[in-house]
Amino acid sequence: MSHGGSDKCEPNFTPLLDLVLQLVMFFMLCANFVMDQTNVEIKLPSAIAAKALESTVDYAIYLNVNEQGKVILTASDQFTDTEGKVTDTLDNAEQVRIFLVRRAKEDLAAAGPAGKDKPPRSVIVLRVHKECSFEKTYAIMKACRQAGYLKVQLRAIRHSGAE
Amino acid sequence: MLRHDRKRQGTDFVEPDLPITPMLDMSFQLLAFFIMTFKPAPTEGQIALTLPKEEGGQNISIPSPTDENKPKHYIVTVAAADNGTIEKMTIAEEGAADPKGKDLGASVANYHAELAALSAQLAREGKPGKLTLRIGDKLIQEYVVQLVDQGIRAGFNDISPVPIDPKKV
């Protein structure tokens, strides 16, 4: 923005604008990184041994379990109960089992002949509220097992151990 | 607002000019919005767990004396207090003469120290280890994860949490 021959003094805003737009882009991208599978109401316990989800895991089912032991489904999931009522929460272990059996069937169908006689390809990620009792957590884990899933991953906040 | 003369005096040169100032104003507003709404999510990680084989029961089998590679199976029983904290812990090896096992109290540090000692012993013997946590119903998830975390850090990779009374669940 040079003005040859002009006696006007003008600040150069272009680098400033570049910087500001880069910052805007950074914050926009960070805002998009908040995953829709997670639920902010769930306060997770912390663990040092918690590891990042393996890159080989392509399919994951997120179950957000609140303090009362109810599963809050993600935005992309819905549950239709036996009476045809559509809900976004699973209130008991039986509903969790029915939901996961349906998902397991979808998994097996999507896997095709190669997935026959194998457990469902999805990994179940349990995001359990830190105040939820083991009785309720275990009922959900049992429902996972009954639906054919062999392994679950418990979510926790990773920390280094240094206080 | 900056003002630019599109046509300069004494010359035919016309400089194209893009008004940057409104764009900068808008960018600052966007920036302020994203800064104010920015809430970095805490880094989450996973702990892999093996679900028990039998429905609602413990994955306990009678050890075969001929099977050298069979993992040594330790069972930690965790009694929970009414407020969801750890009341008492005991540890025993599967098939041991004393079914009550060793009392660890309510201290997670004792639990970790015991597991670390057992893990070191297993490493010397070249045997894998397996840990089953028999957990009281009322124990809250924070302590469950803490026990699994300490177990992994002590060197046990195969950890299964099960209830003390599987028929109740």
Coordinates of C-alpha atoms in Angstrom, one line a residue:
Chain A
M1 CA 0.0 0.0 0.0
S2 CA 2.8 2.4 -0.8
H3 CA 1.8 5.8 -2.2
G4 CA 4.6 7.0 -4.3
G5 CA 4.8 10.7 -4.3
S6 CA 2.2 11.1 -1.7
D7 CA 2.8 13.0 1.5
K8 CA 0.2 11.1 3.4
C9 CA 1.3 8.8 6.2
E10 CA -0.8 5.7 6.4
P11 CA -0.4 2.6 8.6
N12 CA -0.1 -0.7 6.9
F13 CA -2.9 -2.9 8.0
T14 CA -2.3 -5.9 5.7
P15 CA 0.1 -7.9 8.0
L16 CA -2.2 -7.1 11.0
L17 CA -5.2 -8.4 9.0
D18 CA -3.2 -11.5 8.0
L19 CA -2.4 -12.2 11.7
V20 CA -6.0 -11.6 12.9
L21 CA -7.4 -13.9 10.2
Q22 CA -5.0 -16.6 11.1
L23 CA -6.0 -16.3 14.8
V24 CA -9.7 -16.4 13.7
M25 CA -9.0 -19.5 11.7
F26 CA -7.2 -21.1 14.7
F27 CA -10.1 -20.5 17.0
M28 CA -12.7 -21.7 14.5
L29 CA -10.8 -24.9 13.9
C30 CA -10.4 -25.5 17.7
A31 CA -14.1 -24.9 18.1
N32 CA -14.8 -27.6 15.5
F33 CA -12.5 -30.1 17.3
V34 CA -15.0 -30.4 20.1
M35 CA -16.3 -33.8 19.3
D36 CA -20.0 -34.4 19.1
Q37 CA -19.6 -37.8 20.6
T38 CA -18.8 -36.4 23.9
N39 CA -21.0 -34.8 26.5
V40 CA -19.8 -31.9 28.6
E41 CA -22.0 -32.9 31.5
I42 CA -19.9 -36.0 32.1
K43 CA -17.1 -35.3 34.5
L44 CA -14.5 -37.9 34.0
P45 CA -12.1 -39.3 36.5
S46 CA -8.3 -38.9 35.9
A47 CA -5.7 -41.5 35.2
I48 CA -2.0 -41.6 34.4
A49 CA -2.2 -44.9 32.5
A50 CA -4.9 -43.6 30.1
K51 CA -3.7 -43.6 26.5
A52 CA -4.9 -42.0 23.3
L53 CA -7.3 -44.0 21.2
E54 CA -5.3 -46.1 18.8
S55 CA -5.1 -44.9 15.2
T56 CA -6.1 -48.4 14.0
V57 CA -9.5 -48.0 15.6
D58 CA -11.8 -46.8 12.9
Y59 CA -15.1 -47.3 14.5
A60 CA -16.0 -46.4 18.0
I61 CA -19.3 -46.2 19.8
Y62 CA -19.4 -43.6 22.5
L63 CA -21.6 -44.2 25.5
N64 CA -21.8 -41.2 27.9
V65 CA -23.0 -42.5 31.3
N66 CA -24.2 -39.8 33.7
E67 CA -24.1 -39.8 37.5
Q68 CA -27.4 -41.7 37.7
G69 CA -26.1 -44.5 35.3
K70 CA -28.2 -43.4 32.3
V71 CA -26.6 -43.4 28.9
I72 CA -26.9 -40.1 27.0
L73 CA -26.7 -40.9 23.3
T74 CA -24.6 -38.7 21.0
A75 CA -26.3 -36.3 18.5
S76 CA -26.0 -38.8 15.7
D77 CA -27.7 -41.6 17.7
Q78 CA -31.2 -42.2 18.6
F79 CA -33.0 -45.1 20.3
T80 CA -36.4 -46.4 19.5
D81 CA -37.8 -48.5 22.3
T82 CA -40.2 -51.5 22.0
E83 CA -43.2 -49.1 22.1
G84 CA -41.8 -47.1 19.2
K85 CA -40.9 -44.1 21.3
V86 CA -37.7 -42.3 20.1
T87 CA -35.4 -41.1 22.9
D88 CA -31.8 -39.9 23.1
T89 CA -31.2 -41.6 26.5
L90 CA -30.9 -45.2 27.5
D91 CA -32.4 -45.5 31.0
N92 CA -31.5 -49.0 31.9
A93 CA -29.1 -51.9 31.0
E94 CA -31.7 -53.6 28.9
Q95 CA -32.1 -50.6 26.7
V96 CA -28.3 -50.5 26.4
R97 CA -28.3 -54.1 25.4
I98 CA -31.0 -53.6 22.7
F99 CA -29.2 -50.5 21.3
L100 CA -25.9 -52.3 21.1
V101 CA -27.4 -55.5 19.6
R102 CA -28.7 -53.3 16.8
R103 CA -25.4 -51.6 16.4
A104 CA -23.6 -54.9 16.4
K105 CA -25.9 -56.1 13.6
E106 CA -25.1 -53.0 11.6
D107 CA -21.4 -53.6 12.2
L108 CA -21.5 -57.1 11.0
A109 CA -23.6 -56.2 8.0
A110 CA -21.1 -53.4 7.1
A111 CA -18.1 -55.7 7.6
G112 CA -19.5 -58.1 5.0
P113 CA -18.4 -61.7 4.6
A114 CA -14.9 -60.9 6.1
G115 CA -16.5 -60.0 9.4
K116 CA -18.5 -63.2 9.7
D117 CA -17.8 -65.2 12.9
K118 CA -15.9 -62.2 14.3
P119 CA -16.9 -59.8 17.1
P120 CA -18.3 -56.5 16.0
R121 CA -15.7 -54.2 14.5
S122 CA -16.6 -51.1 16.7
V123 CA -14.8 -50.4 19.9
I124 CA -17.0 -49.2 22.8
V125 CA -15.8 -46.2 24.6
L126 CA -17.4 -45.7 28.0
R127 CA -17.4 -42.1 29.2
V128 CA -18.6 -42.7 32.8
H129 CA -19.2 -39.8 35.2
K130 CA -16.7 -40.0 38.1
E131 CA -19.6 -40.2 40.7
C132 CA -21.4 -43.1 39.0
S133 CA -21.5 -46.2 41.1
F134 CA -19.8 -49.4 39.9
E135 CA -23.1 -51.3 40.1
K136 CA -24.5 -49.1 37.3
T137 CA -21.3 -49.1 35.3
Y138 CA -21.0 -52.8 35.5
A139 CA -24.6 -53.3 34.3
I140 CA -23.7 -51.3 31.1
M141 CA -20.4 -53.3 30.7
K142 CA -22.5 -56.5 31.0
A143 CA -24.9 -55.3 28.4
C144 CA -21.9 -54.6 26.1
R145 CA -20.8 -58.2 26.6
Q146 CA -24.3 -59.6 26.0
A147 CA -24.4 -57.6 22.7
G148 CA -21.3 -59.4 21.5
Y149 CA -18.6 -56.8 22.2
L150 CA -15.6 -58.3 23.9
K151 CA -13.7 -55.2 25.0
V152 CA -14.5 -51.7 26.2
Q153 CA -12.4 -48.7 26.7
L154 CA -12.9 -46.5 29.8
R155 CA -12.4 -42.9 29.2
A156 CA -10.4 -40.8 31.7
I157 CA -8.7 -37.4 31.8
R158 CA -5.0 -38.0 31.1
H159 CA -2.6 -36.4 33.5
S160 CA 1.1 -36.7 34.0
G161 CA 1.0 -37.5 37.7
A162 CA 2.8 -34.3 38.7
E163 CA 0.6 -32.4 41.1
Chain B
M1 CA -12.2 5.1 8.6
L2 CA -9.3 5.7 6.3
R3 CA -9.8 7.9 3.3
H4 CA -8.0 7.5 0.1
D5 CA -8.1 9.8 -2.8
R6 CA -8.8 7.6 -5.8
K7 CA -7.5 10.1 -8.3
R8 CA -4.4 12.0 -7.4
Q9 CA -3.8 15.5 -8.5
G10 CA -1.4 16.1 -11.3
T11 CA -1.3 12.5 -12.6
D12 CA -3.5 10.1 -14.5
F13 CA -2.5 7.2 -12.2
V14 CA -5.5 5.6 -10.5
E15 CA -4.6 3.3 -7.7
P16 CA -7.1 0.5 -6.9
D17 CA -7.8 0.4 -3.3
L18 CA -9.4 -2.2 -1.1
P19 CA -11.0 -0.9 2.1
I20 CA -9.2 -3.0 4.7
T21 CA -10.5 -1.3 7.8
P22 CA -14.1 -2.7 7.8
M23 CA -12.6 -6.2 7.2
L24 CA -10.3 -5.6 10.1
D25 CA -13.1 -4.5 12.3
M26 CA -15.1 -7.6 11.5
S27 CA -12.1 -9.8 12.0
F28 CA -11.5 -8.4 15.4
Q29 CA -15.1 -9.0 16.3
L30 CA -14.9 -12.6 15.1
L31 CA -11.6 -13.0 17.0
A32 CA -13.2 -11.6 20.2
F33 CA -16.1 -14.0 19.8
F34 CA -14.0 -17.0 19.4
I35 CA -11.6 -16.0 22.2
M36 CA -14.5 -15.6 24.6
T37 CA -16.2 -18.8 23.6
F38 CA -13.0 -20.8 23.5
K39 CA -12.9 -23.6 26.0
P40 CA -10.1 -26.1 25.4
A41 CA -11.3 -29.6 26.0
P42 CA -9.2 -31.6 28.5
T43 CA -7.1 -34.3 27.0
E44 CA -8.9 -37.5 27.3
G45 CA -7.4 -41.0 27.1
Q46 CA -8.6 -44.6 27.3
I47 CA -8.0 -47.5 29.5
A48 CA -8.6 -50.9 27.8
L49 CA -10.6 -53.4 29.8
T50 CA -11.4 -57.0 29.2
L51 CA -15.0 -57.9 29.8
P52 CA -15.6 -61.0 32.0
K53 CA -16.3 -64.1 29.9
E54 CA -19.2 -65.5 32.0
E55 CA -22.3 -63.6 32.1
G56 CA -22.1 -61.5 35.3
G57 CA -19.6 -63.9 36.8
Q58 CA -15.9 -63.9 37.5
N59 CA -13.6 -65.3 34.9
I60 CA -12.1 -67.8 37.3
S61 CA -10.9 -71.3 36.4
I62 CA -9.0 -74.1 38.2
P63 CA -5.3 -73.7 37.5
S64 CA -3.7 -76.6 35.8
P65 CA -0.3 -77.6 37.4
T66 CA 1.0 -78.7 34.0
D67 CA 0.4 -75.4 32.3
E68 CA 3.5 -73.3 32.8
N69 CA 2.5 -70.4 30.7
K70 CA -0.9 -69.9 32.4
P71 CA -1.0 -66.4 33.9
K72 CA -0.9 -66.1 37.6
H73 CA -4.3 -64.8 38.6
Y74 CA -4.7 -62.4 41.5
I75 CA -8.0 -61.3 42.9
V76 CA -8.4 -58.0 44.7
T77 CA -11.6 -57.7 46.7
V78 CA -12.6 -54.0 47.2
A79 CA -15.3 -53.3 49.8
A80 CA -17.0 -50.0 49.3
A81 CA -18.3 -47.7 52.0
D82 CA -21.8 -46.1 51.8
N83 CA -20.3 -42.8 50.5
G84 CA -18.7 -44.7 47.6
T85 CA -15.1 -44.6 48.8
I86 CA -12.9 -47.6 49.5
E87 CA -13.5 -49.2 52.8
K88 CA -11.2 -52.2 52.7
M89 CA -9.1 -54.2 50.2
T90 CA -7.7 -57.7 50.3
I91 CA -5.6 -59.5 47.7
A92 CA -5.3 -63.2 47.2
E93 CA -3.9 -65.5 44.5
E94 CA -6.4 -67.7 42.8
G95 CA -6.5 -71.2 44.4
A96 CA -4.4 -70.0 47.4
A97 CA -4.8 -71.8 50.7
D98 CA -5.9 -68.7 52.5
P99 CA -9.1 -67.5 50.6
K100 CA -9.3 -64.3 52.7
G101 CA -5.9 -63.1 51.4
K102 CA -3.7 -60.3 52.5
D103 CA -5.4 -57.2 54.0
L104 CA -4.4 -54.0 52.3
G105 CA -6.6 -51.6 54.3
A106 CA -8.2 -48.7 52.4
S107 CA -4.9 -47.3 51.1
V108 CA -4.4 -47.2 47.4
A109 CA -0.6 -46.8 48.0
N110 CA -0.5 -50.2 49.8
Y111 CA -2.5 -51.7 46.9
H112 CA 0.0 -50.2 44.4
A113 CA 3.0 -51.4 46.4
E114 CA 1.6 -54.9 46.7
L115 CA 0.9 -55.1 43.0
A116 CA 4.3 -53.7 42.0
A117 CA 6.0 -56.4 44.2
L118 CA 3.8 -59.1 42.6
S119 CA 4.5 -57.8 39.1
A120 CA 8.3 -57.8 39.8
Q121 CA 8.1 -61.4 41.1
L122 CA 6.1 -62.4 37.9
A123 CA 8.8 -60.7 35.8
R124 CA 11.5 -62.7 37.5
E125 CA 9.5 -66.0 37.0
G126 CA 8.8 -65.0 33.4
K127 CA 5.0 -65.5 33.8
P128 CA 2.2 -63.2 32.8
G129 CA -0.1 -61.9 35.4
K130 CA -3.9 -61.4 35.5
L131 CA -5.8 -59.2 37.9
T132 CA -9.5 -59.4 38.7
L133 CA -10.9 -56.6 40.8
R134 CA -14.0 -57.7 42.7
I135 CA -15.6 -54.4 43.4
G136 CA -18.4 -53.4 45.8
D137 CA -21.5 -52.0 44.2
K138 CA -21.3 -48.6 45.8
L139 CA -17.8 -47.8 44.8
I140 CA -17.8 -44.7 42.5
Q141 CA -16.1 -44.6 39.1
E142 CA -13.4 -42.3 40.3
Y143 CA -12.0 -45.1 42.6
V144 CA -12.6 -47.8 40.0
V145 CA -10.5 -46.0 37.5
Q146 CA -7.9 -45.2 40.2
L147 CA -7.6 -48.9 41.0
V148 CA -7.3 -49.9 37.3
D149 CA -4.8 -47.1 36.7
Q150 CA -2.6 -48.3 39.6
G151 CA -2.9 -51.9 38.4
I152 CA -1.7 -50.9 34.9
R153 CA 1.1 -48.8 36.3
A154 CA 2.2 -51.7 38.6
G155 CA 2.7 -53.8 35.5
F156 CA -0.6 -55.7 35.0
N157 CA -2.1 -55.5 31.5
D158 CA -5.0 -57.9 31.9
I159 CA -7.4 -56.3 34.4
S160 CA -11.1 -57.2 34.7
P161 CA -13.4 -55.4 37.1
V162 CA -16.3 -57.6 38.3
P163 CA -18.8 -57.1 41.1
I164 CA -18.4 -58.9 44.4
D165 CA -21.8 -60.5 44.0
P166 CA -22.3 -61.0 40.3
K167 CA -25.9 -62.4 40.8
K168 CA -27.0 -59.0 42.2
V169 CA -26.2 -57.1 39.0

